[in-house]
């Protein structure tokens, strides 16, 4: 069944123009596969006329089978004064061998006169010739009307003439683009209505987020009659980015209540968002709507209490519908409910009536006063709760450690020795590192690996240091936050001390202990 709204992903083309985003051909292929499995309808892989990497992508992609998505090659209308069949950039679009070709052309009289510097009629001919040529080569043609809304506001008659030129030549879709991203939702809706009423072919929308309205503008256009939306995963794109598909998809499904991607894919949305960030080597933003780790995080005691009674009291939707989950932040504001929910989340069987609850709560508050912070250190919190419930002995103890540093004319090297006790056994190891924490980490790991070989796959993925204000007259304290991973899960641990090495060791020890605890 045809969905009510088609999703056109341009993460690999418009998205890759974002600052800090650089996809290899292999990255693009992995993302394309993932998008296809998720069920988007079109994947725009790149602009073959703009770089050899994109030509290579299409050469590889054509050997693969896509189950749900149709691959699109992106390019522009022919150059002025050049017959379409002799235009190299257009030839490369045919050679990409994709079922779909998307070309952009000028809508705005300002751009025709000042940027293209050709006559209004020549621009109309460039649009018509290119669309016709692609149709003659059996392509499904999507025409992206660049500067569509700004152009319409400037000269509505000419804007309409450009869309009609594409339609007359056989375009399958006219996509209205807010290229500069500066329009408001009511303008977008009004101009979409004009396009829908004047055109016979289907209408789509392509927006940018320059004034924070990329998603809102796309939704306004869809409500005004557009049936196809273009955007990028996590909103990657030039400047402030494109319409964010990870927001617009659930808005279409759950707020507009229209069909788009397969319903069974929606709970995989968060995973898709994290996957693409991972490939792009970007940290997943906790504040992303719908899919961020903070999207359903509750901090205030009263909110937490209410959410426990009735989840809809402070949540617009069930987080599981997009593969997210409710989290409760532990902080100074922590009430009983926070600890109970967080403890349950970490796998402890605890209720409001558990006798140790008060002691745990007091301990968390006391440590927070000393500078600990558990919002990103669930590993340390789980250990604290476990110890308070007296469920078990620590699996190992660090008996002694030593860190030293030497520098010769060429380089500086740190060396650490660590002695640990596991039951009756004692392990003693030495390691070198670029810095003291690196050396300490190496020595601790080497010692632990003797008794716990599975810790070998645990890696330290991030290390943050914060100097805490010493308002109380004592020496300044250092808080160290460590992020670790076993390849499947990530967790954080924390250490606080006047001495940065000591604080780091606490966080490292917690990380290893937590890895052993969670199995
Ligand atoms: Zn764009």
Short mmCIF file of C-alpha atoms and ligand atoms in Angstrom, two decimals:
data_model
loop_
_atom_site.label_atom_id
_atom_site.label_comp_id
_atom_site.label_asym_id
_atom_site.label_seq_id
_atom_site.Cartn_x
_atom_site.Cartn_y
_atom_site.Cartn_z
CA UNK A 1 0.00 0.00 0.00
CA UNK A 2 1.26 3.44 -0.89
CA UNK A 3 2.10 5.50 2.20
CA UNK A 4 0.40 8.87 2.68
CA UNK A 5 3.80 10.57 2.96
CA UNK A 6 6.99 9.44 1.23
CA UNK A 7 10.33 9.87 2.98
CA UNK A 8 13.25 11.02 0.84
CA UNK A 9 16.56 10.78 2.68
CA UNK A 10 19.39 13.10 1.65
CA UNK A 11 21.78 12.40 4.56
CA UNK A 12 24.40 11.18 2.10
CA UNK A 13 24.18 14.29 -0.12
CA UNK A 14 22.77 17.41 1.61
CA UNK A 15 23.67 15.94 5.03
CA UNK A 16 27.28 15.34 4.05
CA UNK A 17 27.64 19.07 3.38
CA UNK A 18 27.36 19.67 7.13
CA UNK A 19 30.39 20.87 9.06
CA UNK A 20 32.40 17.99 10.49
CA UNK A 21 30.63 15.33 8.38
CA UNK A 22 32.80 13.33 6.02
CA UNK A 23 31.56 9.96 4.76
CA UNK A 24 33.76 7.46 2.96
CA UNK A 25 32.23 5.30 0.21
CA UNK A 26 32.06 2.41 2.70
CA UNK A 27 30.28 4.66 5.25
CA UNK A 28 27.75 5.69 2.62
CA UNK A 29 27.03 2.11 1.65
CA UNK A 30 26.49 1.08 5.29
CA UNK A 31 24.14 4.00 5.91
CA UNK A 32 22.24 3.31 2.67
CA UNK A 33 21.74 -0.31 3.72
CA UNK A 34 20.48 0.76 7.13
CA UNK A 35 18.09 3.35 5.64
CA UNK A 36 16.76 0.75 3.22
CA UNK A 37 16.14 -1.75 6.03
CA UNK A 38 14.40 0.99 8.03
CA UNK A 39 12.07 1.62 5.11
CA UNK A 40 12.67 5.12 3.72
CA UNK A 41 11.36 5.41 0.15
CA UNK A 42 14.26 7.20 -1.54
CA UNK A 43 17.97 7.42 -0.76
CA UNK A 44 19.88 10.24 -2.40
CA UNK A 45 23.46 8.95 -2.50
CA UNK A 46 25.33 11.99 -3.79
CA UNK A 47 26.06 14.28 -6.68
CA UNK A 48 28.10 12.35 -9.27
CA UNK A 49 28.92 15.58 -11.11
CA UNK A 50 30.51 17.13 -8.02
CA UNK A 51 33.06 14.53 -6.92
CA UNK A 52 34.62 11.17 -7.89
CA UNK A 53 33.72 9.64 -4.50
CA UNK A 54 30.04 9.88 -5.39
CA UNK A 55 30.63 8.27 -8.80
CA UNK A 56 32.35 5.41 -6.96
CA UNK A 57 29.41 5.16 -4.53
CA UNK A 58 26.94 4.62 -7.39
CA UNK A 59 29.28 2.10 -9.05
CA UNK A 60 29.24 0.05 -5.85
CA UNK A 61 25.59 0.66 -4.97
CA UNK A 62 24.32 -0.60 -8.31
CA UNK A 63 25.68 -4.06 -7.46
CA UNK A 64 23.50 -4.20 -4.33
CA UNK A 65 19.86 -4.99 -3.86
CA UNK A 66 17.70 -2.47 -2.04
CA UNK A 67 14.47 -3.92 -0.68
CA UNK A 68 12.45 -0.83 0.16
CA UNK A 69 14.21 2.27 -1.10
CA UNK A 70 14.87 3.57 -4.58
CA UNK A 71 18.29 5.09 -5.10
CA UNK A 72 18.42 8.65 -6.45
CA UNK A 73 21.30 10.50 -8.10
CA UNK A 74 21.37 14.27 -7.59
CA UNK A 75 22.42 16.98 -10.00
CA UNK A 76 21.37 20.20 -11.66
CA UNK A 77 19.70 21.33 -14.87
CA UNK A 78 21.94 21.63 -17.92
CA UNK A 79 24.29 24.60 -18.19
CA UNK A 80 23.13 27.66 -20.10
CA UNK A 81 23.99 27.61 -23.79
CA UNK A 82 24.91 23.90 -23.80
CA UNK A 83 22.65 21.28 -25.44
CA UNK A 84 21.50 18.85 -22.76
CA UNK A 85 22.98 15.80 -24.50
CA UNK A 86 26.46 17.41 -24.43
CA UNK A 87 26.33 18.40 -20.76
CA UNK A 88 28.85 16.29 -18.80
CA UNK A 89 27.15 16.76 -15.46
CA UNK A 90 23.83 15.48 -16.90
CA UNK A 91 25.61 12.56 -18.60
CA UNK A 92 27.03 11.47 -15.22
CA UNK A 93 23.45 11.37 -13.85
CA UNK A 94 22.51 8.82 -16.51
CA UNK A 95 25.71 6.86 -15.92
CA UNK A 96 24.94 6.55 -12.20
CA UNK A 97 22.31 4.00 -13.35
CA UNK A 98 19.82 4.83 -10.58
CA UNK A 99 16.08 4.42 -11.06
CA UNK A 100 15.52 7.97 -9.76
CA UNK A 101 17.23 11.21 -10.73
CA UNK A 102 16.69 14.43 -8.80
CA UNK A 103 17.69 17.72 -10.39
CA UNK A 104 17.46 21.21 -9.02
CA UNK A 105 16.66 24.30 -11.02
CA UNK A 106 16.10 27.98 -10.38
CA UNK A 107 12.71 29.34 -9.29
CA UNK A 108 13.76 32.84 -8.34
CA UNK A 109 14.01 35.64 -10.87
CA UNK A 110 16.75 37.15 -8.68
CA UNK A 111 18.90 34.03 -9.11
CA UNK A 112 18.17 33.78 -12.82
CA UNK A 113 19.30 37.37 -13.39
CA UNK A 114 22.10 37.74 -10.84
CA UNK A 115 23.53 34.24 -10.38
CA UNK A 116 22.83 32.33 -13.60
CA UNK A 117 22.92 35.54 -15.63
CA UNK A 118 20.67 34.26 -18.36
CA UNK A 119 17.26 35.24 -19.71
CA UNK A 120 14.13 34.04 -17.90
CA UNK A 121 13.21 31.98 -20.99
CA UNK A 122 16.63 30.30 -21.15
CA UNK A 123 16.15 29.15 -17.51
CA UNK A 124 12.73 27.67 -18.41
CA UNK A 125 14.36 25.87 -21.37
CA UNK A 126 17.15 24.53 -19.15
CA UNK A 127 14.56 23.03 -16.78
CA UNK A 128 12.37 21.59 -19.54
CA UNK A 129 15.25 20.17 -21.62
CA UNK A 130 16.87 18.42 -18.67
CA UNK A 131 13.67 16.86 -17.32
CA UNK A 132 12.69 15.68 -20.82
CA UNK A 133 16.13 14.21 -21.48
CA UNK A 134 16.02 12.23 -18.22
CA UNK A 135 12.47 11.03 -18.91
CA UNK A 136 13.65 9.87 -22.38
CA UNK A 137 16.19 7.75 -20.49
CA UNK A 138 13.40 6.14 -18.44
CA UNK A 139 14.22 7.89 -15.18
CA UNK A 140 11.74 8.69 -12.43
CA UNK A 141 12.40 12.44 -12.23
CA UNK A 142 12.15 14.54 -9.11
CA UNK A 143 12.46 18.26 -9.73
CA UNK A 144 13.78 20.26 -6.74
CA UNK A 145 12.61 23.86 -7.12
CA UNK A 146 15.45 25.79 -5.50
CA UNK A 147 14.64 29.02 -3.58
CA UNK A 148 11.05 28.11 -4.27
CA UNK A 149 9.39 30.12 -1.52
CA UNK A 150 11.66 33.17 -1.71
CA UNK A 151 11.32 33.11 -5.50
CA UNK A 152 7.54 32.90 -5.30
CA UNK A 153 7.38 35.84 -2.89
CA UNK A 154 9.48 37.89 -5.33
CA UNK A 155 7.70 36.98 -8.57
CA UNK A 156 4.84 34.47 -8.23
CA UNK A 157 4.10 34.26 -11.96
CA UNK A 158 7.64 33.39 -12.90
CA UNK A 159 7.99 30.88 -10.05
CA UNK A 160 4.87 29.11 -11.26
CA UNK A 161 6.21 29.11 -14.83
CA UNK A 162 9.37 27.27 -13.68
CA UNK A 163 7.38 24.54 -11.92
CA UNK A 164 5.11 24.18 -14.93
CA UNK A 165 8.13 23.88 -17.23
CA UNK A 166 9.27 20.88 -15.20
CA UNK A 167 5.77 19.42 -15.10
CA UNK A 168 5.20 19.83 -18.83
CA UNK A 169 8.47 18.03 -19.57
CA UNK A 170 7.24 15.06 -17.52
CA UNK A 171 8.61 15.50 -13.97
CA UNK A 172 7.10 12.97 -11.55
CA UNK A 173 7.46 15.20 -8.53
CA UNK A 174 7.94 18.91 -7.96
CA UNK A 175 9.66 19.47 -4.63
CA UNK A 176 9.39 22.93 -3.10
CA UNK A 177 12.69 23.92 -1.44
CA UNK A 178 13.19 26.50 1.28
CA UNK A 179 16.86 26.64 0.35
CA UNK A 180 17.83 29.48 2.68
CA UNK A 181 15.72 28.11 5.53
CA UNK A 182 14.27 31.47 6.51
CA UNK A 183 10.53 31.08 5.83
CA UNK A 184 7.71 30.81 8.36
CA UNK A 185 5.19 27.94 8.50
CA UNK A 186 2.21 30.01 7.29
CA UNK A 187 4.15 31.20 4.21
CA UNK A 188 5.18 27.62 3.48
CA UNK A 189 1.60 26.40 3.84
CA UNK A 190 0.14 29.15 1.63
CA UNK A 191 2.66 28.64 -1.20
CA UNK A 192 2.34 24.83 -0.98
CA UNK A 193 -1.42 25.24 -1.45
CA UNK A 194 -0.84 27.29 -4.61
CA UNK A 195 1.54 24.66 -6.00
CA UNK A 196 -0.83 21.79 -5.20
CA UNK A 197 -3.76 23.57 -6.86
CA UNK A 198 -1.87 24.65 -9.99
CA UNK A 199 0.12 21.48 -10.65
CA UNK A 200 -1.10 18.07 -11.72
CA UNK A 201 1.97 16.17 -10.57
CA UNK A 202 2.67 15.42 -6.94
CA UNK A 203 4.30 17.98 -4.64
CA UNK A 204 7.06 17.47 -2.07
CA UNK A 205 8.85 19.64 0.49
CA UNK A 206 12.56 20.24 1.26
CA UNK A 207 13.35 22.54 4.18
CA UNK A 208 16.36 23.81 6.11
CA UNK A 209 16.62 24.66 9.79
CA UNK A 210 18.20 28.12 9.71
CA UNK A 211 15.59 29.66 12.01
CA UNK A 212 14.82 26.46 13.89
CA UNK A 213 11.71 25.70 11.81
CA UNK A 214 12.94 22.97 9.45
CA UNK A 215 10.60 20.33 10.88
CA UNK A 216 7.71 22.74 11.54
CA UNK A 217 7.87 24.02 7.96
CA UNK A 218 7.89 20.50 6.52
CA UNK A 219 4.82 19.61 8.61
CA UNK A 220 3.04 22.82 7.52
CA UNK A 221 3.65 21.88 3.89
CA UNK A 222 2.45 18.30 4.41
CA UNK A 223 -0.74 19.60 6.00
CA UNK A 224 -1.21 21.90 2.99
CA UNK A 225 -1.08 19.00 0.53
CA UNK A 226 2.55 17.94 -0.02
CA UNK A 227 3.00 14.15 0.03
CA UNK A 228 6.78 13.76 0.06
CA UNK A 229 9.33 15.12 2.52
CA UNK A 230 13.09 15.43 2.11
CA UNK A 231 15.46 15.56 5.06
CA UNK A 232 18.45 14.05 6.81
CA UNK A 233 18.97 11.75 9.79
CA UNK A 234 19.77 13.82 12.91
CA UNK A 235 19.25 16.97 10.84
CA UNK A 236 22.77 16.98 9.37
CA UNK A 237 23.33 19.57 6.68
CA UNK A 238 24.87 22.87 5.73
CA UNK A 239 24.80 25.72 8.27
CA UNK A 240 22.28 24.72 10.97
CA UNK A 241 21.19 21.67 9.00
CA UNK A 242 18.25 20.18 7.12
CA UNK A 243 14.78 19.12 8.19
CA UNK A 244 15.51 16.43 10.79
CA UNK A 245 14.00 13.12 9.68
CA UNK A 246 14.37 11.66 13.17
CA UNK A 247 11.88 14.32 14.31
CA UNK A 248 9.68 14.66 11.24
CA UNK A 249 9.05 10.89 10.84
CA UNK A 250 7.53 10.41 14.32
CA UNK A 251 5.64 13.72 13.96
CA UNK A 252 4.04 12.41 10.75
CA UNK A 253 3.24 9.04 12.33
CA UNK A 254 2.11 10.06 15.81
CA UNK A 255 1.01 13.69 15.53
CA UNK A 256 -0.36 14.02 11.96
CA UNK A 257 -1.34 10.32 12.14
CA UNK A 258 -0.39 9.67 8.52
CA UNK A 259 1.42 6.60 7.24
CA UNK A 260 5.05 7.00 6.12
CA UNK A 261 7.72 4.39 7.00
CA UNK A 262 6.52 0.87 7.99
CA UNK A 263 4.96 0.91 11.48
CA UNK A 264 7.31 -1.83 12.64
CA UNK A 265 10.32 0.44 11.94
CA UNK A 266 9.28 3.25 14.27
CA UNK A 267 10.65 1.57 17.44
CA UNK A 268 14.01 1.37 15.64
CA UNK A 269 14.22 5.14 15.16
CA UNK A 270 16.55 5.81 18.08
CA UNK A 271 18.85 3.03 16.96
CA UNK A 272 18.96 4.45 13.41
CA UNK A 273 19.78 7.90 14.79
CA UNK A 274 22.60 6.53 16.96
CA UNK A 275 23.92 4.37 14.14
CA UNK A 276 24.27 7.31 11.76
CA UNK A 277 25.95 9.43 14.46
CA UNK A 278 28.34 6.55 15.12
CA UNK A 279 29.32 6.27 11.43
CA UNK A 280 29.66 10.06 11.18
CA UNK A 281 31.80 9.98 14.33
CA UNK A 282 29.53 12.50 16.04
CA UNK A 283 28.48 12.29 19.68
CA UNK A 284 24.79 11.50 19.94
CA UNK A 285 23.07 14.64 21.19
CA UNK A 286 21.15 13.96 24.42
CA UNK A 287 18.82 16.87 23.67
CA UNK A 288 17.57 15.57 20.31
CA UNK A 289 13.77 15.53 20.30
CA UNK A 290 12.23 12.03 20.33
CA UNK A 291 15.50 10.05 20.20
CA UNK A 292 17.95 11.84 22.54
CA UNK A 293 18.81 10.23 25.88
CA UNK A 294 17.28 13.25 27.65
CA UNK A 295 14.09 13.25 25.57
CA UNK A 296 12.24 11.35 28.30
CA UNK A 297 14.50 12.11 31.29
CA UNK A 298 12.92 13.38 34.47
CA UNK A 299 14.77 15.32 37.10
CA UNK A 300 12.47 17.40 39.29
CA UNK A 301 11.18 15.37 42.30
CA UNK A 302 7.54 16.33 41.67
CA UNK A 303 7.75 15.33 37.98
CA UNK A 304 9.30 12.02 38.86
CA UNK A 305 6.64 11.31 41.44
CA UNK A 306 3.87 12.16 38.97
CA UNK A 307 5.41 10.13 36.12
CA UNK A 308 5.55 7.13 38.43
CA UNK A 309 1.81 7.42 39.06
CA UNK A 310 0.76 8.31 35.54
CA UNK A 311 3.31 8.28 32.71
CA UNK A 312 1.29 10.67 30.55
CA UNK A 313 1.48 13.37 33.25
CA UNK A 314 4.83 14.71 31.99
CA UNK A 315 5.36 12.78 28.71
CA UNK A 316 3.78 13.60 25.35
CA UNK A 317 4.08 9.99 24.16
CA UNK A 318 5.28 6.53 25.25
CA UNK A 319 9.08 6.61 24.66
CA UNK A 320 9.10 2.95 23.55
CA UNK A 321 7.17 3.89 20.38
CA UNK A 322 10.38 5.40 18.97
CA UNK A 323 12.72 2.99 20.72
CA UNK A 324 13.58 5.41 23.49
CA UNK A 325 13.09 4.97 27.21
CA UNK A 326 12.22 6.90 30.29
CA UNK A 327 15.19 7.81 32.46
CA UNK A 328 15.31 9.43 35.82
CA UNK A 329 18.16 11.76 36.58
CA UNK A 330 19.73 11.53 39.98
CA UNK A 331 20.60 14.93 41.36
CA UNK A 332 20.29 17.21 44.33
CA UNK A 333 16.57 17.23 43.66
CA UNK A 334 16.43 13.49 44.02
CA UNK A 335 13.49 12.25 45.95
CA UNK A 336 12.73 8.70 46.89
CA UNK A 337 11.00 8.03 43.56
CA UNK A 338 14.11 8.94 41.55
CA UNK A 339 16.21 6.41 43.40
CA UNK A 340 13.56 3.71 43.15
CA UNK A 341 13.06 4.13 39.41
CA UNK A 342 16.79 4.46 38.71
CA UNK A 343 17.55 1.39 40.84
CA UNK A 344 14.87 -0.63 39.03
CA UNK A 345 16.28 0.55 35.71
CA UNK A 346 19.69 -0.74 36.81
CA UNK A 347 18.19 -4.12 37.64
CA UNK A 348 17.73 -3.92 41.43
CA UNK A 349 14.53 -5.25 43.00
CA UNK A 350 13.68 -2.21 45.07
CA UNK A 351 10.41 -0.48 46.00
CA UNK A 352 9.36 2.55 48.01
CA UNK A 353 9.22 0.26 51.08
CA UNK A 354 12.74 -1.19 50.84
CA UNK A 355 14.30 -0.47 54.28
CA UNK A 356 17.73 0.47 52.85
CA UNK A 357 16.18 3.16 50.64
CA UNK A 358 16.65 5.99 53.10
CA UNK A 359 20.30 5.12 53.64
CA UNK A 360 20.92 5.03 49.86
CA UNK A 361 19.24 8.39 49.40
CA UNK A 362 21.28 9.98 52.19
CA UNK A 363 24.49 8.52 50.80
CA UNK A 364 23.77 9.91 47.30
CA UNK A 365 23.07 13.37 48.73
CA UNK A 366 26.19 13.28 50.87
CA UNK A 367 28.39 12.30 47.92
CA UNK A 368 26.78 14.93 45.69
CA UNK A 369 27.76 17.49 48.30
CA UNK A 370 31.34 16.29 47.99
CA UNK A 371 31.22 16.87 44.24
CA UNK A 372 30.12 13.50 42.86
CA UNK A 373 27.56 13.58 40.14
CA UNK A 374 25.61 10.54 39.00
CA UNK A 375 23.60 11.74 36.01
CA UNK A 376 26.14 10.34 33.58
CA UNK A 377 27.68 7.84 36.00
CA UNK A 378 25.12 5.08 36.28
CA UNK A 379 27.94 2.55 36.74
CA UNK A 380 29.09 4.19 39.98
CA UNK A 381 25.50 4.60 41.16
CA UNK A 382 24.75 0.91 40.58
CA UNK A 383 27.79 -0.02 42.70
CA UNK A 384 26.72 2.36 45.46
CA UNK A 385 23.22 0.88 45.58
CA UNK A 386 24.61 -2.65 45.42
CA UNK A 387 26.90 -1.97 48.38
CA UNK A 388 24.10 -0.40 50.42
CA UNK A 389 21.92 -3.44 49.81
CA UNK A 390 24.95 -5.54 50.90
CA UNK A 391 24.35 -7.92 48.07
CA UNK A 392 28.00 -8.77 47.48
CA UNK A 393 31.66 -8.20 48.17
CA UNK A 394 33.72 -6.19 45.66
CA UNK A 395 35.27 -8.63 43.13
CA UNK A 396 38.77 -7.13 43.58
CA UNK A 397 40.68 -4.62 45.69
CA UNK A 398 43.44 -2.25 44.62
CA UNK A 399 46.04 -2.68 47.37
CA UNK A 400 48.72 -0.27 46.20
CA UNK A 401 49.60 1.75 43.14
CA UNK A 402 52.40 4.00 42.05
CA UNK A 403 52.64 6.48 39.14
CA UNK A 404 55.78 8.20 37.93
CA UNK A 405 56.82 10.32 35.01
CA UNK A 406 60.17 10.86 33.34
CA UNK A 407 61.21 13.08 30.53
CA UNK A 408 64.27 12.91 28.33
CA UNK A 409 65.23 15.18 25.44
CA UNK A 410 62.79 13.53 23.03
CA UNK A 411 59.68 12.50 24.89
CA UNK A 412 57.96 12.13 28.21
CA UNK A 413 56.75 8.75 29.41
CA UNK A 414 54.54 7.82 32.35
CA UNK A 415 54.81 4.53 34.15
CA UNK A 416 52.33 2.99 36.57
CA UNK A 417 52.40 -0.09 38.79
CA UNK A 418 49.26 -1.55 40.32
CA UNK A 419 48.84 -4.37 42.83
CA UNK A 420 45.40 -5.90 43.17
CA UNK A 421 43.95 -8.68 45.29
CA UNK A 422 41.32 -11.08 43.98
CA UNK A 423 40.35 -13.41 46.83
CA UNK A 424 43.62 -14.97 47.91
CA UNK A 425 45.48 -14.13 44.68
CA UNK A 426 47.64 -11.05 44.23
CA UNK A 427 48.49 -9.61 40.78
CA UNK A 428 51.15 -7.00 40.24
CA UNK A 429 51.58 -5.26 36.88
CA UNK A 430 53.51 -2.40 35.31
CA UNK A 431 52.47 -0.37 32.24
CA UNK A 432 53.61 2.69 30.34
CA UNK A 433 51.39 5.36 28.82
CA UNK A 434 51.29 8.80 27.18
CA UNK A 435 49.93 10.21 30.40
CA UNK A 436 49.51 9.10 34.02
CA UNK A 437 45.87 8.00 33.63
CA UNK A 438 46.64 6.09 30.46
CA UNK A 439 49.50 4.27 32.24
CA UNK A 440 47.35 3.55 35.29
CA UNK A 441 44.55 2.23 33.10
CA UNK A 442 47.02 -0.06 31.31
CA UNK A 443 48.46 -1.46 34.53
CA UNK A 444 45.04 -1.97 36.17
CA UNK A 445 43.70 -3.74 33.09
CA UNK A 446 46.76 -6.00 32.81
CA UNK A 447 46.43 -7.00 36.47
CA UNK A 448 42.68 -7.63 36.22
CA UNK A 449 42.92 -9.57 32.96
CA UNK A 450 44.72 -12.38 34.85
CA UNK A 451 41.57 -13.17 36.83
CA UNK A 452 38.90 -11.64 34.59
CA UNK A 453 39.81 -12.19 30.92
CA UNK A 454 36.47 -10.80 29.74
CA UNK A 455 37.53 -7.32 30.84
CA UNK A 456 39.86 -7.29 27.84
CA UNK A 457 37.02 -6.15 25.61
CA UNK A 458 36.19 -3.17 27.83
CA UNK A 459 37.62 0.05 26.45
CA UNK A 460 37.80 3.57 27.79
CA UNK A 461 35.89 5.72 25.29
CA UNK A 462 35.86 9.14 26.90
CA UNK A 463 37.54 10.93 29.79
CA UNK A 464 36.41 14.28 31.15
CA UNK A 465 37.89 16.35 33.94
CA UNK A 466 36.22 19.19 35.82
CA UNK A 467 37.86 21.27 38.53
CA UNK A 468 35.27 21.93 41.21
CA UNK A 469 34.96 25.27 42.90
CA UNK A 470 36.58 25.35 46.33
CA UNK A 471 34.16 27.73 47.98
CA UNK A 472 34.40 26.00 51.35
CA UNK A 473 38.02 26.90 52.02
CA UNK A 474 39.35 23.41 51.31
CA UNK A 475 41.62 22.64 48.35
CA UNK A 476 39.98 22.53 44.90
CA UNK A 477 38.62 19.11 44.00
CA UNK A 478 38.76 17.35 40.68
CA UNK A 479 35.87 15.35 39.30
CA UNK A 480 36.71 12.73 36.69
CA UNK A 481 34.02 11.21 34.52
CA UNK A 482 34.94 8.13 32.52
CA UNK A 483 32.92 6.58 29.75
CA UNK A 484 33.53 2.91 28.98
CA UNK A 485 32.23 0.45 26.43
CA UNK A 486 32.22 -3.31 25.92
CA UNK A 487 31.25 -2.89 22.26
CA UNK A 488 27.55 -3.33 23.04
CA UNK A 489 26.84 -0.96 25.89
CA UNK A 490 28.27 2.26 27.20
CA UNK A 491 28.42 3.29 30.83
CA UNK A 492 29.80 6.12 32.90
CA UNK A 493 31.63 6.15 36.22
CA UNK A 494 32.82 8.99 38.44
CA UNK A 495 35.63 9.75 40.88
CA UNK A 496 36.26 12.85 43.03
CA UNK A 497 39.42 13.82 44.90
CA UNK A 498 41.84 16.70 45.47
CA UNK A 499 44.28 14.58 43.45
CA UNK A 500 43.41 14.02 39.79
CA UNK A 501 45.20 10.63 39.70
CA UNK A 502 43.27 9.38 42.71
CA UNK A 503 39.97 10.61 41.22
CA UNK A 504 40.81 8.89 37.93
CA UNK A 505 41.65 5.62 39.67
CA UNK A 506 38.29 5.64 41.50
CA UNK A 507 36.45 6.08 38.21
CA UNK A 508 38.57 3.39 36.50
CA UNK A 509 38.02 0.90 39.33
CA UNK A 510 34.26 1.59 39.29
CA UNK A 511 34.19 1.07 35.54
CA UNK A 512 35.85 -2.36 35.79
CA UNK A 513 33.76 -3.38 38.77
CA UNK A 514 30.59 -2.38 37.00
CA UNK A 515 31.63 -4.33 33.89
CA UNK A 516 31.99 -7.42 36.10
CA UNK A 517 28.70 -6.77 37.90
CA UNK A 518 26.54 -6.43 34.81
CA UNK A 519 27.66 -9.71 33.15
ZN1 LIG B 1 19.00 21.47 0.74
#
